[in-house]
Amino acid sequence: MTFDWVFALIMGVTSLTTAALALLVLPLVPRLGRPKRTARAETNIVFLFEGDHLVDATPEARRFLENGPSGLSDWHRLCALVGPRFPGFRDRMARLDSEGCALMTEASGPAQLTATWLDGVARLALHLPEALQDAPDLQSLAAMTAELTTLRDVVEAMPTPAWQEDEQGAVAWANSAYLAMVRQRQSEESQPSWPLPALFSPPETGGQAPHREVIQTGDGSERWFDCVSVMADGARLRFALPADAAVRAETALRNFVQTLTKTFAELPIGLAVFNRARELVLFNPAMLDLFHFEPEFLTARPTLIAVLDRLRETRMMPEPKDYRTWREQIMRLERDAQDGVYSDTWTLPSGQVYRVTGRPHPDGAVAFLFEDISAEMSLTRRFRCEIETGQAVIDSLDEAIAVFSGAGVLTMSNAEYAALWGQDPMLVMGTTDIAGATAVWQKNCVPGDIGTAVELSRMIRQRKPWAGSMVHCDGRRLACRVRPVGGGAVLVGFRADCQARDEEPAVSRAVG
């Protein structure tokens, strides 16, 4: 019995010792067997590429790839994401099959990129920097992520092409509008590749001034853009603003100006436009012909006063009585032209006559028109002389003469007609018709000859030759006649018949 208690005591102590050791060792076993996790292992982004085809990738890598430009293959999207961050990425990847491996460090950060060639498959691992002690809190990270998403959406939704260029001028990043233009220039079957082709010429060295370029699209049409370059953190950002509407407007304006220029060049009227400072900014060749100006004088943009001084010196404007009066006329000319009311006739010492007209133009400019009306004035003077001569001739006749136009209006009469019927020729010409003249005749003849006056009126309207007589209220017998003349006019004559004063009125008769 003693042996049994000793054995039981030994077994109990052994069990307790084993249990205690298990409690101490077992918590350590999982920790020892599990590999130590590092920040670098957790942030690895791994890709497996066979040519341009993505064979496999970690979930973090696929999320990273989603940030690349849309419309490209997986390989070119990766190139667009990591190419600007790791200098020489494209060259190292081109030599990866011969070198076997490559290690690249981020240009402006601690991230690293390792590439390994595995029997035709390229393994790329992007090692992001370890988590910092003062990492942003979740709300700040969410705010930055939301802002990044908004900015990315804005850039992708821009209707204008935007892209970034590296130091060699290659396209390092582009938005969807730029990719759409690349597709337009390529065939529909081809897929855009990275690096993207440069659609626009590089700007001048160090120049950031906007410049205009034209792009040929796939269908042969042209698209115009105003290119703007901006330097940001050592990289060049470029934007292409559509300028098709501006180019069309400028082309239409240029064609319109050319048409006006050709029209002005053919005008015989001199045109001179002075700007707000009263400098000559536009003239046509007629100014040279009318005033014998030298082309050098007009192209030197002389002032209005200088042009008028030259006209005065060359006696191509009316000579004023004194200089002060002439200066006042010039000031009045400019002021009236601004108000749009200036119009004058210049009679030159040579006998030429110019009509000068001033008209206001936008932005305070003034335009002057110089028209040579010498021939017109000469013709008017000749006609006036002929009219005055003809009037003097019929005034010298002792027969009362009246001429009615084809419309039945009194257009001419002489002094004898005015004395006979008591009408001033200057007051009745152009205002009296056949009916009005007939009323005057009936009023100034004896009642028995009223029918003769009516017959006379009827013959005038019918434009038929006619002869007759009537007795004036003063007792004189008048011999009347009607004769058609040129231009549809009719001449009516009244002559006093002294021999038949006391006889009975003669019967009216038509002249065959």
Coordinates of C-alpha atoms in Angstrom, one line a residue:
M1 CA 0.0 0.0 0.0
T2 CA 2.9 2.3 0.7
F3 CA 4.3 1.7 -2.8
D4 CA 1.0 2.6 -4.4
W5 CA 0.8 6.0 -2.7
V6 CA 4.3 6.9 -3.7
F7 CA 3.6 6.0 -7.3
A8 CA 0.4 8.0 -7.4
L9 CA 2.2 11.0 -5.9
I10 CA 4.9 10.8 -8.5
M11 CA 2.3 10.6 -11.3
G12 CA 0.4 13.6 -10.0
V13 CA 3.5 15.8 -9.8
T14 CA 4.5 14.8 -13.3
S15 CA 1.1 15.7 -14.7
L16 CA 1.0 19.0 -13.0
T17 CA 4.5 19.8 -14.2
T18 CA 3.5 18.8 -17.8
A19 CA 0.4 21.0 -17.7
A20 CA 2.3 24.0 -16.4
L21 CA 4.9 23.6 -19.1
A22 CA 2.1 23.3 -21.8
L23 CA 0.5 26.5 -20.5
L24 CA 3.8 28.3 -20.8
V25 CA 4.9 26.9 -24.2
L26 CA 1.7 26.6 -26.2
P27 CA 1.1 30.4 -26.5
L28 CA 4.6 30.7 -27.9
V29 CA 4.2 28.0 -30.6
P30 CA 1.9 29.9 -33.0
R31 CA 4.0 33.0 -32.7
L32 CA 7.1 31.1 -33.5
G33 CA 5.6 29.2 -36.4
R34 CA 4.0 32.2 -38.0
P35 CA 6.3 34.3 -40.2
K36 CA 6.9 37.8 -39.0
R37 CA 4.8 40.4 -40.9
T38 CA 6.5 43.5 -42.0
A39 CA 5.1 46.7 -43.4
R40 CA 7.0 46.2 -46.6
A41 CA 5.4 42.7 -47.1
E42 CA 1.9 44.1 -46.5
T43 CA 2.3 46.9 -49.0
N44 CA 3.8 44.9 -51.9
I45 CA 2.0 45.3 -55.2
V46 CA 2.9 42.4 -57.6
F47 CA 2.2 42.0 -61.3
L48 CA 2.9 39.1 -63.7
F49 CA 3.0 40.1 -67.4
E50 CA 3.5 38.0 -70.4
G51 CA 4.2 40.6 -73.1
D52 CA 1.4 43.2 -72.8
H53 CA -1.0 40.7 -71.2
L54 CA -1.6 40.7 -67.5
V55 CA -1.3 37.0 -66.3
D56 CA -1.9 37.6 -62.6
A57 CA -1.8 40.3 -60.0
T58 CA -2.4 40.8 -56.3
P59 CA -5.7 42.5 -55.2
E60 CA -3.7 45.6 -54.2
A61 CA -2.1 45.6 -57.7
R62 CA -5.4 45.4 -59.5
R63 CA -6.7 48.3 -57.4
F64 CA -3.6 50.3 -58.2
L65 CA -4.0 49.5 -61.9
E66 CA -7.6 51.0 -61.9
N67 CA -6.1 54.4 -61.4
G68 CA -4.5 54.3 -64.8
P69 CA -5.9 56.0 -68.0
S70 CA -8.9 54.3 -69.4
G71 CA -8.9 52.9 -72.9
L72 CA -5.4 51.4 -72.7
S73 CA -4.2 47.8 -72.2
D74 CA -3.1 46.7 -68.7
W75 CA 0.6 47.0 -69.6
H76 CA 0.3 50.6 -71.0
R77 CA -1.9 51.6 -68.1
L78 CA 0.9 50.4 -65.7
C79 CA 3.5 52.3 -67.8
A80 CA 1.4 55.5 -67.6
L81 CA 1.2 55.1 -63.7
V82 CA 4.8 54.2 -62.9
G83 CA 6.7 55.7 -65.9
P84 CA 6.7 59.3 -64.6
R85 CA 7.7 58.2 -61.1
F86 CA 10.6 55.9 -62.0
P87 CA 13.1 57.5 -64.4
G88 CA 14.3 55.1 -67.2
F89 CA 11.4 52.7 -66.7
R90 CA 10.8 52.1 -70.4
D91 CA 14.5 51.5 -71.2
R92 CA 15.0 49.1 -68.2
M93 CA 11.9 47.1 -69.2
A94 CA 13.1 46.8 -72.8
R95 CA 16.4 45.2 -71.5
L96 CA 14.8 43.1 -68.8
D97 CA 14.9 39.8 -70.9
S98 CA 18.7 40.2 -71.3
E99 CA 19.5 41.6 -67.8
G100 CA 17.2 39.3 -65.9
C101 CA 16.4 41.7 -63.1
A102 CA 16.1 45.4 -62.4
L103 CA 15.8 47.6 -59.4
M104 CA 14.5 51.2 -59.6
T105 CA 13.9 53.9 -57.0
E106 CA 11.2 56.5 -57.2
A107 CA 12.5 59.9 -58.3
S108 CA 10.8 61.9 -55.6
G109 CA 10.0 59.3 -53.0
P110 CA 11.2 56.2 -51.2
A111 CA 9.1 53.7 -53.2
Q112 CA 11.0 51.0 -55.1
L113 CA 10.2 48.9 -58.1
T114 CA 11.8 45.4 -58.7
A115 CA 11.4 43.5 -62.0
T116 CA 12.5 39.9 -62.6
W117 CA 12.5 37.9 -65.8
L118 CA 11.1 34.4 -65.3
D119 CA 11.1 32.4 -68.6
G120 CA 9.1 34.9 -70.6
V121 CA 7.1 36.3 -67.7
A122 CA 8.0 39.6 -66.2
R123 CA 7.4 39.9 -62.4
L124 CA 7.1 43.5 -61.3
A125 CA 6.8 44.3 -57.5
L126 CA 6.1 47.8 -56.4
H127 CA 7.3 48.3 -52.8
L128 CA 5.5 51.3 -51.2
P129 CA 7.1 53.1 -48.3
E130 CA 6.6 51.8 -44.7
A131 CA 3.7 53.2 -42.7
L132 CA 4.7 56.4 -40.9
Q133 CA 4.2 56.9 -37.2
D134 CA 2.2 60.0 -37.8
A135 CA 0.0 58.5 -40.5
P136 CA -3.2 60.6 -41.1
D137 CA -6.3 59.5 -39.3
L138 CA -9.1 57.7 -41.2
Q139 CA -11.2 60.8 -41.6
S140 CA -8.3 62.8 -43.1
L141 CA -7.5 59.9 -45.4
A142 CA -11.1 59.7 -46.5
A143 CA -11.2 63.4 -47.2
M144 CA -8.0 63.2 -49.3
T145 CA -9.4 60.2 -51.2
A146 CA -12.6 62.0 -52.0
E147 CA -10.7 65.0 -53.2
L148 CA -8.5 62.9 -55.3
T149 CA -11.5 61.1 -56.8
T150 CA -13.1 64.5 -57.6
L151 CA -10.0 65.9 -59.2
R152 CA -9.6 62.7 -61.3
D153 CA -13.2 62.9 -62.4
V154 CA -12.8 66.5 -63.4
V155 CA -9.7 65.9 -65.4
E156 CA -11.2 62.9 -67.2
A157 CA -14.4 64.8 -68.0
M158 CA -12.6 67.8 -69.4
P159 CA -13.6 68.4 -73.1
T160 CA -10.2 69.8 -73.9
P161 CA -7.0 67.7 -74.2
A162 CA -4.6 68.0 -71.3
W163 CA -1.3 66.1 -70.9
Q164 CA 2.0 66.2 -69.1
E165 CA 5.4 66.0 -70.7
D166 CA 8.7 64.8 -69.3
E167 CA 12.1 66.4 -69.8
Q168 CA 12.5 64.7 -73.2
G169 CA 9.1 66.1 -74.4
A170 CA 7.4 62.6 -74.3
V171 CA 3.8 62.4 -73.1
A172 CA 4.0 61.1 -69.5
W173 CA 0.2 61.5 -68.7
A174 CA -2.9 62.4 -70.7
N175 CA -6.6 62.7 -70.1
S176 CA -9.4 61.0 -72.0
A177 CA -9.9 63.9 -74.4
Y178 CA -6.2 63.5 -75.5
L179 CA -6.7 59.7 -75.9
A180 CA -9.8 60.3 -78.0
M181 CA -7.8 62.5 -80.4
V182 CA -5.1 59.8 -80.6
R183 CA -7.8 57.3 -81.6
Q184 CA -9.2 59.6 -84.2
R185 CA -5.8 59.8 -85.9
Q186 CA -5.3 56.0 -85.8
S187 CA -7.3 53.3 -87.4
E188 CA -10.3 51.8 -85.5
E189 CA -8.6 48.4 -85.2
S190 CA -5.4 49.7 -83.6
Q191 CA -5.1 50.1 -79.8
P192 CA -3.4 53.2 -78.4
S193 CA 0.0 52.3 -76.9
W194 CA 2.2 53.9 -74.3
P195 CA 4.0 56.2 -74.6
L196 CA 1.3 58.1 -76.5
P197 CA 2.3 60.0 -79.6
A198 CA 2.9 63.7 -79.4
L199 CA 0.0 65.4 -81.3
F200 CA 1.2 68.9 -80.8
S201 CA 4.6 70.4 -81.5
P202 CA 6.7 71.3 -78.4
P203 CA 6.6 74.9 -77.3
E204 CA 9.5 77.3 -77.7
T205 CA 12.4 76.9 -75.3
G206 CA 11.2 78.3 -71.9
G207 CA 8.1 79.8 -73.6
Q208 CA 4.7 79.6 -71.9
A209 CA 2.9 82.0 -74.2
P210 CA -0.2 80.5 -75.9
H211 CA 0.3 79.5 -79.6
R212 CA -2.1 78.2 -82.2
E213 CA -1.8 74.8 -83.9
V214 CA -3.8 72.8 -86.4
I215 CA -4.4 69.0 -86.1
Q216 CA -5.3 66.8 -89.0
T217 CA -8.0 64.3 -87.9
G218 CA -8.5 60.8 -89.4
D219 CA -11.2 62.0 -91.8
G220 CA -9.0 64.7 -93.3
S221 CA -10.6 67.6 -91.6
E222 CA -8.7 70.2 -89.6
R223 CA -9.1 71.2 -85.9
W224 CA -7.5 74.3 -84.5
F225 CA -6.3 74.6 -80.9
D226 CA -4.7 77.3 -78.7
C227 CA -2.0 75.5 -76.8
V228 CA -1.0 76.7 -73.3
S229 CA 2.0 75.4 -71.3
V230 CA 2.3 75.6 -67.5
M231 CA 5.3 74.5 -65.4
A232 CA 4.3 72.7 -62.1
D233 CA 6.8 71.1 -59.8
G234 CA 9.4 70.8 -62.6
A235 CA 6.9 69.1 -65.0
R236 CA 5.3 70.7 -68.0
L237 CA 1.5 70.6 -68.1
R238 CA 0.0 71.5 -71.5
F239 CA -3.6 72.2 -72.4
A240 CA -5.2 72.5 -75.9
L241 CA -8.2 74.8 -76.0
P242 CA -10.5 74.4 -79.1
A243 CA -10.1 77.4 -81.4
D244 CA -12.2 76.3 -84.4
A245 CA -14.9 79.0 -83.8
A246 CA -12.2 81.7 -83.4
V247 CA -10.4 80.6 -86.6
R248 CA -13.7 80.6 -88.5
A249 CA -14.5 84.1 -87.2
E250 CA -11.1 85.4 -88.0
T251 CA -11.2 83.9 -91.5
A252 CA -14.6 85.5 -92.1
L253 CA -13.4 88.8 -90.8
R254 CA -10.3 88.6 -93.0
N255 CA -12.3 87.8 -96.1
F256 CA -14.7 90.6 -95.2
V257 CA -11.9 93.1 -94.8
Q258 CA -10.3 91.9 -98.1
T259 CA -13.6 92.4 -99.8
L260 CA -14.0 95.9 -98.4
T261 CA -10.4 96.7 -99.3
K262 CA -11.0 95.7 -102.9
T263 CA -14.2 97.6 -103.0
F264 CA -12.6 100.7 -101.5
A265 CA -9.8 100.4 -104.0
E266 CA -12.2 100.6 -106.9
L267 CA -14.2 103.5 -105.5
P268 CA -13.7 106.9 -107.2
I269 CA -14.6 108.5 -103.9
G270 CA -11.6 109.3 -101.6
L271 CA -11.9 107.6 -98.1
A272 CA -9.8 108.6 -95.1
V273 CA -10.4 107.2 -91.6
F274 CA -8.8 108.8 -88.5
N275 CA -8.7 107.1 -85.2
R276 CA -9.5 108.6 -81.7
A277 CA -6.1 110.3 -81.7
R278 CA -6.9 111.7 -85.2
E279 CA -4.2 109.7 -86.9
L280 CA -4.8 108.4 -90.4
V281 CA -5.3 104.6 -90.1
L282 CA -7.1 103.8 -93.4
F283 CA -7.3 105.3 -96.9
N284 CA -7.9 104.2 -100.4
P285 CA -6.1 104.9 -103.7
A286 CA -8.6 107.6 -104.7
M287 CA -7.0 109.9 -102.1
L288 CA -3.8 109.8 -104.1
D289 CA -5.6 110.6 -107.3
L290 CA -7.8 113.4 -105.9
F291 CA -5.2 115.3 -103.9
H292 CA -1.9 114.1 -105.5
F293 CA -0.6 112.9 -102.1
E294 CA 2.6 110.9 -102.0
P295 CA 2.1 107.3 -100.7
E296 CA 4.9 107.8 -98.2
F297 CA 3.0 110.7 -96.6
L298 CA -0.2 108.8 -96.1
T299 CA 1.4 105.6 -94.9
A300 CA 3.3 107.6 -92.2
R301 CA -0.1 107.9 -90.3
P302 CA -0.3 111.7 -90.4
T303 CA -2.8 113.5 -88.2
L304 CA -5.9 115.2 -89.4
I305 CA -4.4 118.7 -89.0
A306 CA -1.3 117.6 -90.9
V307 CA -3.4 116.3 -93.8
L308 CA -5.5 119.5 -93.9
D309 CA -2.3 121.6 -93.7
R310 CA -0.9 119.7 -96.7
L311 CA -4.2 120.3 -98.6
R312 CA -4.0 124.0 -97.8
E313 CA -0.3 124.2 -99.0
T314 CA -1.1 122.5 -102.3
R315 CA -4.2 124.6 -102.8
M316 CA -6.5 121.5 -102.8
M317 CA -9.0 123.1 -100.4
P318 CA -10.7 126.5 -100.3
E319 CA -8.3 129.2 -99.3
P320 CA -9.5 130.9 -96.1
K321 CA -9.4 134.6 -95.5
D322 CA -7.2 134.3 -92.5
Y323 CA -5.4 131.6 -90.6
R324 CA -7.4 132.0 -87.4
T325 CA -10.7 131.6 -89.3
W326 CA -9.3 128.5 -91.0
R327 CA -8.3 127.0 -87.7
E328 CA -11.8 127.6 -86.4
Q329 CA -13.2 125.9 -89.5
I330 CA -11.0 122.9 -88.9
M331 CA -12.2 122.6 -85.3
R332 CA -15.8 122.9 -86.5
L333 CA -15.1 120.3 -89.2
E334 CA -13.8 117.8 -86.7
R335 CA -16.6 118.5 -84.1
D336 CA -19.4 118.3 -86.8
A337 CA -17.9 115.0 -88.1
Q338 CA -18.0 113.5 -84.7
D339 CA -21.7 114.4 -84.5
G340 CA -22.3 112.9 -88.0
V341 CA -23.6 116.2 -89.5
Y342 CA -20.6 117.6 -91.4
S343 CA -21.2 118.1 -95.1
D344 CA -19.6 120.8 -97.3
T345 CA -18.7 121.6 -100.8
W346 CA -15.2 122.7 -101.6
T347 CA -14.7 124.9 -104.6
L348 CA -11.0 124.8 -105.4
P349 CA -9.0 127.7 -107.1
S350 CA -8.5 125.3 -110.1
G351 CA -12.2 125.1 -110.7
Q352 CA -12.7 121.6 -109.3
V353 CA -15.5 121.0 -106.8
Y354 CA -15.3 118.4 -104.1
R355 CA -18.1 117.3 -101.8
V356 CA -16.7 116.5 -98.3
T357 CA -18.7 114.4 -95.9
G358 CA -17.8 113.5 -92.3
R359 CA -19.2 110.5 -90.5
P360 CA -18.5 109.1 -87.0
H361 CA -17.1 105.6 -86.6
P362 CA -16.9 103.3 -83.5
D363 CA -14.4 104.0 -80.7
G364 CA -14.2 107.7 -81.5
A365 CA -12.9 107.4 -85.0
V366 CA -14.0 109.7 -87.9
A367 CA -14.3 108.9 -91.6
F368 CA -14.2 111.6 -94.3
L369 CA -15.4 111.0 -97.9
F370 CA -14.1 113.2 -100.7
E371 CA -16.1 113.1 -103.9
D372 CA -15.2 115.0 -107.1
I373 CA -18.5 116.5 -108.3
S374 CA -16.9 118.9 -110.8
A375 CA -18.6 117.2 -113.8
E376 CA -21.9 117.1 -111.9
M377 CA -21.7 120.8 -111.0
S378 CA -20.6 121.7 -114.5
L379 CA -23.6 119.9 -115.9
T380 CA -25.9 121.5 -113.4
R381 CA -24.6 124.9 -114.2
R382 CA -25.1 124.2 -117.9
F383 CA -28.6 123.1 -117.4
R384 CA -29.4 126.1 -115.2
C385 CA -27.9 128.3 -117.9
E386 CA -30.0 126.7 -120.6
I387 CA -33.1 126.9 -118.5
E388 CA -32.5 130.6 -117.7
T389 CA -31.8 131.2 -121.4
G390 CA -35.0 129.5 -122.4
Q391 CA -37.0 131.4 -119.8
A392 CA -35.6 134.6 -121.1
V393 CA -36.5 133.7 -124.6
I394 CA -40.2 133.0 -123.9
D395 CA -40.4 136.0 -121.6
S396 CA -39.4 138.2 -124.6
L397 CA -42.4 136.9 -126.6
D398 CA -45.6 139.0 -126.8
E399 CA -47.7 135.8 -126.7
A400 CA -48.7 134.4 -123.3
I401 CA -47.2 130.9 -123.1
A402 CA -47.9 128.0 -120.7
V403 CA -46.5 124.5 -121.0
F404 CA -48.1 121.5 -119.3
S405 CA -46.3 118.3 -118.7
G406 CA -47.6 114.8 -119.7
A407 CA -49.0 114.6 -116.1
G408 CA -51.0 117.8 -116.7
V409 CA -48.9 120.0 -114.4
L410 CA -47.9 123.6 -115.3
T411 CA -44.1 123.5 -115.7
M412 CA -43.3 126.7 -117.6
S413 CA -44.9 130.0 -118.3
N414 CA -43.7 133.5 -119.3
A415 CA -44.1 137.0 -118.1
E416 CA -46.9 137.7 -120.6
Y417 CA -48.9 134.8 -119.2
A418 CA -48.5 136.1 -115.7
A419 CA -49.6 139.6 -116.7
L420 CA -52.6 138.2 -118.7
W421 CA -54.0 135.9 -116.1
G422 CA -52.6 137.5 -112.9
Q423 CA -50.4 134.5 -111.8
D424 CA -46.8 134.7 -110.7
P425 CA -44.8 132.0 -112.7
M426 CA -42.5 131.3 -109.7
L427 CA -45.6 130.5 -107.5
V428 CA -47.7 128.4 -110.0
M429 CA -45.1 126.3 -111.8
G430 CA -45.1 122.8 -110.5
T431 CA -48.2 123.4 -108.3
T432 CA -51.0 124.2 -110.9
D433 CA -52.6 121.5 -113.0
I434 CA -54.9 121.8 -116.0
A435 CA -58.1 122.0 -113.9
G436 CA -56.6 124.9 -111.8
A437 CA -55.5 126.7 -114.9
T438 CA -58.9 126.3 -116.6
A439 CA -60.6 127.7 -113.5
V440 CA -58.4 130.8 -113.8
W441 CA -59.2 131.2 -117.5
Q442 CA -63.0 130.9 -116.9
K443 CA -62.8 133.4 -114.1
N444 CA -61.0 136.0 -116.3
C445 CA -63.1 135.7 -119.4
V446 CA -66.7 136.7 -120.3
P447 CA -69.4 134.3 -119.3
G448 CA -70.2 133.5 -122.9
D449 CA -66.8 132.1 -123.5
I450 CA -66.7 129.7 -120.6
G451 CA -67.4 126.8 -123.0
T452 CA -64.4 127.8 -125.0
A453 CA -62.2 127.5 -121.9
V454 CA -63.6 124.0 -121.2
E455 CA -63.0 123.0 -124.9
L456 CA -59.4 124.3 -124.5
S457 CA -58.9 122.2 -121.4
R458 CA -60.2 119.1 -123.1
M459 CA -57.8 119.5 -126.0
I460 CA -54.9 119.9 -123.7
R461 CA -55.7 116.6 -122.0
Q462 CA -56.1 114.9 -125.4
R463 CA -52.8 116.5 -126.7
K464 CA -54.5 117.5 -130.0
P465 CA -53.7 120.6 -132.0
W466 CA -56.4 123.2 -131.6
A467 CA -57.1 126.9 -132.3
G468 CA -59.9 129.2 -131.2
S469 CA -60.6 132.5 -129.5
M470 CA -62.2 133.9 -126.4
V471 CA -62.9 137.3 -124.9
H472 CA -61.0 138.5 -121.8
C473 CA -63.0 140.2 -119.1
D474 CA -61.2 143.5 -120.0
G475 CA -62.7 143.3 -123.5
R476 CA -59.7 142.0 -125.4
R477 CA -60.2 139.1 -127.8
L478 CA -57.6 136.4 -127.4
A479 CA -56.5 134.0 -130.1
C480 CA -55.9 130.6 -128.4
R481 CA -53.9 127.7 -129.7
V482 CA -52.7 124.2 -128.4
R483 CA -49.6 122.5 -129.7
P484 CA -48.1 119.2 -128.5
V485 CA -44.4 119.4 -127.9
G486 CA -41.7 116.9 -127.1
G487 CA -41.7 114.7 -124.0
G488 CA -45.5 114.5 -123.8
A489 CA -45.8 118.2 -123.0
V490 CA -48.4 120.5 -124.4
L491 CA -47.9 124.2 -125.2
V492 CA -50.8 126.7 -124.9
G493 CA -50.6 130.2 -126.3
F494 CA -52.8 133.3 -125.9
R495 CA -52.3 136.3 -128.2
A496 CA -54.4 139.5 -128.1
D497 CA -56.2 140.0 -131.4
C498 CA -56.6 143.9 -131.7
Q499 CA -58.4 143.7 -135.1
A500 CA -61.3 141.6 -133.8
R501 CA -61.9 143.4 -130.5
D502 CA -65.4 144.6 -131.4
E503 CA -66.4 141.5 -133.4
E504 CA -68.3 138.5 -132.2
P505 CA -66.3 135.6 -130.8
A506 CA -65.0 133.3 -133.5
V507 CA -66.2 129.7 -133.4
S508 CA -63.7 127.3 -131.9
R509 CA -62.1 124.9 -134.5
A510 CA -59.8 122.0 -134.3
V511 CA -56.7 122.2 -136.4
G512 CA -56.4 119.1 -138.6

